[in-house]
Coordinates of C-alpha atoms and ligand atoms in Angstrom, one line a residue:
M1 CA 0.0 0.0 0.0
K2 CA 1.4 3.4 -1.0
K3 CA 0.7 6.1 1.6
L4 CA 0.2 9.5 -0.1
I5 CA -0.3 13.0 1.1
I6 CA -1.5 15.3 -1.7
D7 CA -0.8 19.1 -1.7
L8 CA -2.9 20.8 -4.3
D9 CA -4.7 23.8 -5.6
T10 CA -7.7 22.1 -7.0
G11 CA -8.2 23.1 -10.6
V12 CA -9.2 20.6 -13.3
D13 CA -5.9 18.7 -13.5
D14 CA -5.5 18.5 -9.8
A15 CA -9.0 17.1 -9.6
Q16 CA -8.1 14.5 -12.3
A17 CA -5.0 13.6 -10.4
V18 CA -6.9 13.0 -7.2
M19 CA -9.5 10.9 -9.0
V20 CA -6.6 8.8 -10.4
A21 CA -5.1 8.3 -7.0
I22 CA -8.5 7.4 -5.4
A23 CA -9.1 4.8 -8.1
D24 CA -5.9 2.9 -7.3
P25 CA -6.5 0.1 -4.8
N26 CA -2.9 0.2 -3.7
V27 CA -3.0 3.8 -2.6
E28 CA -4.0 5.1 0.8
I29 CA -4.5 8.9 0.9
L30 CA -3.6 10.1 4.4
G31 CA -4.7 13.6 3.8
I32 CA -5.1 16.5 1.3
T33 CA -3.5 19.8 2.1
C34 CA -4.8 22.8 0.1
C35 CA -2.9 25.8 -1.1
F36 CA -3.9 28.9 -3.1
G37 CA -3.0 28.7 -6.8
N38 CA -5.4 27.9 -9.7
T39 CA -8.0 29.8 -7.8
P40 CA -8.2 31.5 -4.3
L41 CA -7.9 29.2 -1.4
E42 CA -11.6 29.2 -0.5
N43 CA -12.4 27.9 -3.9
V44 CA -9.6 25.3 -3.7
L45 CA -11.1 24.0 -0.5
K46 CA -14.6 23.8 -2.0
N47 CA -13.4 22.2 -5.2
T48 CA -11.4 19.6 -3.3
L49 CA -14.5 18.6 -1.3
R50 CA -16.5 18.4 -4.5
V51 CA -14.1 16.0 -6.0
L52 CA -14.1 13.8 -2.9
K53 CA -17.9 13.9 -2.8
V54 CA -18.2 12.6 -6.4
C55 CA -15.7 9.8 -5.5
G56 CA -17.6 8.9 -2.4
R57 CA -14.5 9.7 -0.3
L58 CA -15.4 12.6 2.0
D59 CA -13.7 10.5 4.7
I60 CA -10.3 11.7 3.4
P61 CA -9.2 14.6 5.7
V62 CA -8.8 17.9 3.9
Y63 CA -6.8 20.8 5.5
R64 CA -6.6 24.5 4.9
G65 CA -3.2 25.7 3.9
C66 CA -1.5 28.9 2.8
S67 CA -3.7 31.5 1.0
G68 CA -0.8 33.4 -0.6
P69 CA 2.9 33.3 -1.4
L70 CA 5.7 33.6 1.1
L71 CA 7.1 36.9 0.0
T72 CA 6.1 38.1 -3.4
S73 CA 3.5 40.8 -3.6
K74 CA 2.8 40.1 -7.2
R75 CA -0.1 37.6 -7.4
H76 CA -0.4 35.4 -10.4
A77 CA -4.0 34.6 -10.2
G78 CA -4.7 31.4 -12.1
D79 CA -8.0 31.4 -14.0
Y80 CA -7.2 29.0 -16.7
H81 CA -9.7 26.5 -15.3
G82 CA -12.4 29.1 -14.8
K83 CA -13.1 31.7 -12.2
D84 CA -13.9 29.0 -9.6
G85 CA -11.0 26.9 -10.7
L86 CA -13.2 24.0 -11.7
G87 CA -14.7 24.9 -15.0
D88 CA -17.4 27.3 -13.7
V89 CA -20.1 24.6 -13.3
P90 CA -21.2 25.1 -9.7
D91 CA -22.8 22.3 -7.7
P92 CA -25.7 23.6 -5.6
D93 CA -25.3 20.6 -3.3
A94 CA -21.5 21.0 -2.9
P95 CA -20.3 20.0 0.6
G96 CA -19.7 22.8 3.0
L97 CA -16.4 23.9 4.5
E98 CA -17.5 22.7 7.9
L99 CA -16.1 19.3 6.7
L100 CA -12.6 20.7 6.8
Q101 CA -10.3 19.5 9.5
K102 CA -9.6 21.9 12.4
R103 CA -5.9 21.4 12.1
K104 CA -4.1 23.6 9.5
A105 CA -2.4 22.1 6.5
V106 CA 1.2 22.7 7.4
Q107 CA 0.9 21.4 11.0
A108 CA -1.1 18.4 9.6
L109 CA 1.6 17.7 7.0
V110 CA 4.3 17.7 9.6
K111 CA 2.3 15.4 11.9
M112 CA 1.2 12.9 9.3
V113 CA 4.8 12.5 8.0
K114 CA 6.1 12.1 11.5
Q115 CA 3.5 9.4 12.3
N116 CA 4.4 7.6 9.1
A117 CA 8.1 8.2 9.0
G118 CA 9.8 6.7 5.9
E119 CA 6.5 5.7 4.4
V120 CA 4.9 8.8 2.9
T121 CA 5.0 9.9 -0.7
L122 CA 4.2 13.5 -1.0
V123 CA 2.6 14.7 -4.3
A124 CA 2.7 18.4 -4.8
T125 CA 0.7 19.9 -7.6
A126 CA 0.3 23.5 -6.4
P127 CA 2.6 26.5 -5.6
L128 CA 5.0 25.0 -3.1
T129 CA 4.1 27.4 -0.2
N130 CA 2.8 24.8 2.2
L131 CA 5.8 22.6 1.7
A132 CA 8.2 25.5 2.2
V133 CA 6.5 26.5 5.5
A134 CA 6.4 22.9 6.6
V135 CA 10.2 22.4 6.3
Q136 CA 10.7 25.6 8.3
L137 CA 8.5 24.2 11.0
D138 CA 10.2 20.8 10.9
P139 CA 13.6 20.8 9.2
S140 CA 13.8 17.0 9.5
L141 CA 10.6 16.5 7.5
P142 CA 12.3 15.7 4.1
K143 CA 14.3 13.0 5.8
K144 CA 11.1 11.3 6.9
L145 CA 9.6 11.3 3.5
K146 CA 9.8 8.3 1.2
A147 CA 9.7 10.5 -1.9
L148 CA 8.4 13.8 -3.3
Y149 CA 6.7 14.3 -6.6
I150 CA 6.2 17.8 -8.0
M151 CA 4.4 19.2 -10.9
G152 CA 6.1 22.4 -11.7
G153 CA 9.0 24.2 -13.2
N154 CA 10.2 24.2 -16.8
T155 CA 13.2 23.0 -18.7
E156 CA 13.3 25.0 -21.9
S157 CA 12.3 28.5 -20.6
R158 CA 8.9 28.1 -22.2
G159 CA 6.6 29.8 -19.7
N160 CA 2.9 29.4 -19.3
T161 CA 2.6 32.3 -16.9
T162 CA 5.5 34.5 -17.6
I163 CA 7.8 34.4 -20.6
C164 CA 10.1 31.9 -18.9
G165 CA 8.1 30.6 -16.0
E166 CA 5.7 27.8 -15.2
F167 CA 2.7 28.7 -13.0
N168 CA 3.4 26.8 -9.8
F169 CA 6.9 28.0 -9.5
V170 CA 6.1 31.6 -10.6
A171 CA 3.2 31.8 -8.2
D172 CA 5.7 31.4 -5.3
P173 CA 9.3 31.4 -6.5
E174 CA 10.8 31.6 -3.0
A175 CA 8.8 28.6 -1.9
A176 CA 9.9 26.6 -4.9
Y177 CA 13.5 27.6 -4.2
I178 CA 13.3 26.4 -0.6
V179 CA 11.6 23.2 -1.5
L180 CA 14.2 22.3 -4.2
D181 CA 17.0 23.2 -1.8
R182 CA 15.8 21.6 1.4
Y183 CA 13.8 18.5 0.3
T184 CA 16.7 16.1 -0.1
C185 CA 14.4 13.0 -0.3
P186 CA 14.1 11.3 -3.7
T187 CA 12.5 14.0 -5.8
Y188 CA 10.7 13.6 -9.1
I189 CA 9.6 16.6 -11.2
A190 CA 7.1 16.7 -14.0
P191 CA 8.0 20.0 -15.7
W192 CA 5.7 22.0 -18.0
E193 CA 7.3 21.2 -21.4
F194 CA 7.3 17.5 -20.6
S195 CA 3.6 17.6 -19.8
C196 CA 2.8 19.5 -23.0
R197 CA 4.6 16.9 -25.1
N198 CA 2.7 14.0 -23.4
S199 CA -0.8 15.4 -23.6
L200 CA -3.7 13.1 -23.9
P201 CA -5.0 12.8 -27.5
W202 CA -8.4 14.4 -28.1
S203 CA -9.8 11.1 -29.4
F204 CA -8.9 9.5 -26.0
C205 CA -10.5 12.4 -24.1
D206 CA -13.7 12.0 -26.0
K207 CA -13.8 8.3 -25.2
L208 CA -13.0 8.9 -21.6
L209 CA -15.6 11.7 -21.1
S210 CA -18.4 9.7 -22.8
Y211 CA -18.1 6.9 -20.3
D212 CA -21.4 6.3 -18.6
S213 CA -20.8 7.1 -14.9
E214 CA -21.3 9.9 -12.5
K215 CA -17.5 10.4 -12.2
A216 CA -17.1 10.7 -16.0
R217 CA -20.0 13.2 -16.2
F218 CA -18.4 15.2 -13.4
M219 CA -15.0 15.1 -15.2
K220 CA -16.7 16.1 -18.5
N221 CA -18.5 19.1 -16.8
I222 CA -15.4 20.4 -15.1
S223 CA -13.1 19.9 -18.0
T224 CA -15.2 21.3 -20.8
L225 CA -14.0 24.9 -20.4
S226 CA -10.2 24.1 -20.1
M227 CA -10.4 21.6 -23.0
K228 CA -12.1 24.3 -25.2
K229 CA -9.3 26.7 -24.3
A230 CA -6.6 24.1 -24.9
K231 CA -8.1 23.2 -28.3
S232 CA -8.0 26.8 -29.5
A233 CA -4.7 27.7 -27.7
D234 CA -2.0 29.0 -29.9
Y235 CA 0.7 29.0 -27.3
Q236 CA 2.8 25.9 -26.9
K237 CA 1.5 24.8 -30.2
E238 CA 4.9 23.9 -31.3
I239 CA 5.4 21.3 -28.6
T240 CA 1.8 20.2 -28.0
E241 CA 1.2 20.1 -31.7
G242 CA -2.4 20.8 -30.8
K243 CA -2.7 17.1 -30.1
G244 CA -4.4 16.9 -26.8
F245 CA -5.3 17.8 -23.3
N246 CA -2.5 18.5 -20.9
S247 CA -3.5 17.1 -17.4
C248 CA -0.2 18.3 -16.0
D249 CA -0.7 17.4 -12.4
T250 CA -1.7 13.9 -13.2
Y251 CA 1.9 13.0 -14.4
A252 CA 3.3 13.7 -11.0
M253 CA 0.5 11.6 -9.5
A254 CA 0.9 8.7 -11.9
A255 CA 4.6 8.6 -11.3
A256 CA 4.0 8.6 -7.5
I257 CA 1.6 5.7 -7.6
D258 CA 3.4 3.6 -10.2
D259 CA 7.2 3.2 -9.9
T260 CA 7.5 2.0 -13.5
F261 CA 5.5 4.9 -15.0
I262 CA 8.6 7.1 -15.7
T263 CA 10.6 5.5 -18.6
E264 CA 13.2 8.2 -19.0
S265 CA 14.4 11.0 -16.8
D266 CA 17.4 13.3 -16.3
E267 CA 19.0 13.2 -12.8
V268 CA 20.2 16.7 -12.2
A269 CA 20.5 19.3 -9.5
V270 CA 17.8 21.9 -9.7
S271 CA 17.1 25.3 -8.3
V272 CA 14.9 28.4 -9.1
E273 CA 15.8 31.8 -10.4
L274 CA 14.7 34.4 -7.9
E275 CA 15.6 37.5 -9.8
G276 CA 15.5 38.7 -13.4
T277 CA 12.8 40.7 -15.1
Y278 CA 11.9 37.8 -17.4
T279 CA 13.3 34.8 -15.6
R280 CA 12.1 35.0 -12.0
G281 CA 10.5 31.7 -11.1
M282 CA 12.2 29.8 -13.9
M283 CA 13.6 26.4 -13.0
V284 CA 17.4 26.2 -13.1
L285 CA 18.9 22.8 -14.3
D286 CA 22.5 22.5 -13.3
Y287 CA 23.7 20.1 -15.9
M288 CA 27.3 21.5 -15.5
D289 CA 27.3 20.8 -11.8
Q290 CA 28.2 24.4 -11.0
L291 CA 26.0 24.6 -7.9
K292 CA 27.8 21.6 -6.4
K293 CA 24.6 20.3 -4.9
K294 CA 24.7 16.8 -3.7
H295 CA 21.0 16.3 -4.1
K296 CA 19.8 15.7 -7.6
A297 CA 16.2 15.5 -8.8
F298 CA 14.7 13.2 -11.4
V299 CA 13.3 15.4 -14.1
M300 CA 10.8 13.4 -16.2
K301 CA 11.3 13.1 -19.9
K302 CA 9.3 10.0 -21.0
V303 CA 6.5 8.1 -19.5
N304 CA 4.3 5.1 -20.2
H305 CA 1.3 6.5 -22.2
E306 CA -0.7 3.4 -22.1
K307 CA -0.5 3.2 -18.3
F308 CA -1.5 6.8 -18.1
K309 CA -4.6 6.3 -20.2
Q310 CA -5.5 3.2 -18.2
M311 CA -5.3 5.2 -15.0
F312 CA -7.7 7.8 -16.4
I313 CA -10.1 5.1 -17.4
E314 CA -10.1 3.5 -14.0
S315 CA -10.6 7.0 -12.4
V316 CA -14.0 7.5 -14.0
K317 CA -15.4 3.9 -13.5
Ligands
BDR401 C1 0.3 24.0 -13.2 O1 -0.4 25.2 -13.0 C2 -1.8 24.9 -12.8 O2 -2.5 25.7 -13.7 C3 -2.0 23.5 -13.1 O3 -3.0 23.0 -12.1 C4 -0.6 22.9 -12.9 O4 -0.4 22.5 -11.5 C5 0.8 24.0 -14.6 O5 1.6 25.0 -14.9

């Protein structure tokens, strides 16, 4: 059984990632910690509960985390997935925030990892603020983790938020810097360009979303807006070749739950650029070993597409 903690900012791809994790019988989700990101924190909390409701898993503890970045005053409000972060298709019967745990996300993260030392895989699909605060609170936290999987950063300076920056890193560059510096556990990164290149073909999306189940109908409702945007998007065309939907966060999740999912990666020290008019928040890949960092991360390059599709299919059954 894999023990997961998921730190997210529930937009559409975070929701898909959670559904994939829930569908795996070998995964136990110890808790979900929420962070601002795709949408303000209050929406993230509501969206997370909505996803758990449709999966019949409101028993999974959900925690309120950071509502803004550590230092930066410039907010990069994500609205790619709609104003509410989940495709702007509200559910009048959505669960209320009284279902949230009383304990706050960062404290909960530290406690859950301590209680399950050596066993927890942490999957981070949001700005890394909660993780950065958690390691300040408990510097030994990374040592107690089994592994960390991150969706974020970029490898070719192709931004999706600024010219050179990927959203999760740009939304809180200092947090990303701290996490890449201090989390010395085995670390796997699904960067932006990699996710673009591995997007789900539209023909597969159509098949997936036409499955006859409540979960598939939910996924279809929440994804319609982002899929429409993705189909008409001009940006990243060169690398996505307009070929499909990029469920970026689900790559980090898939890698976390299946050790054979990644088929090719680069093992390299990574950091984050904190200055620069155009480059703040951009991931730094130290192929020349100039930073002399002992800790290297695995930056994903190729993954098993058939497994990925199968995980999606299971997630809507
Ligand atoms: C990341 O930013 C968000 O929009 C997505 O949920 C993903 O985590 C991609 O840059």
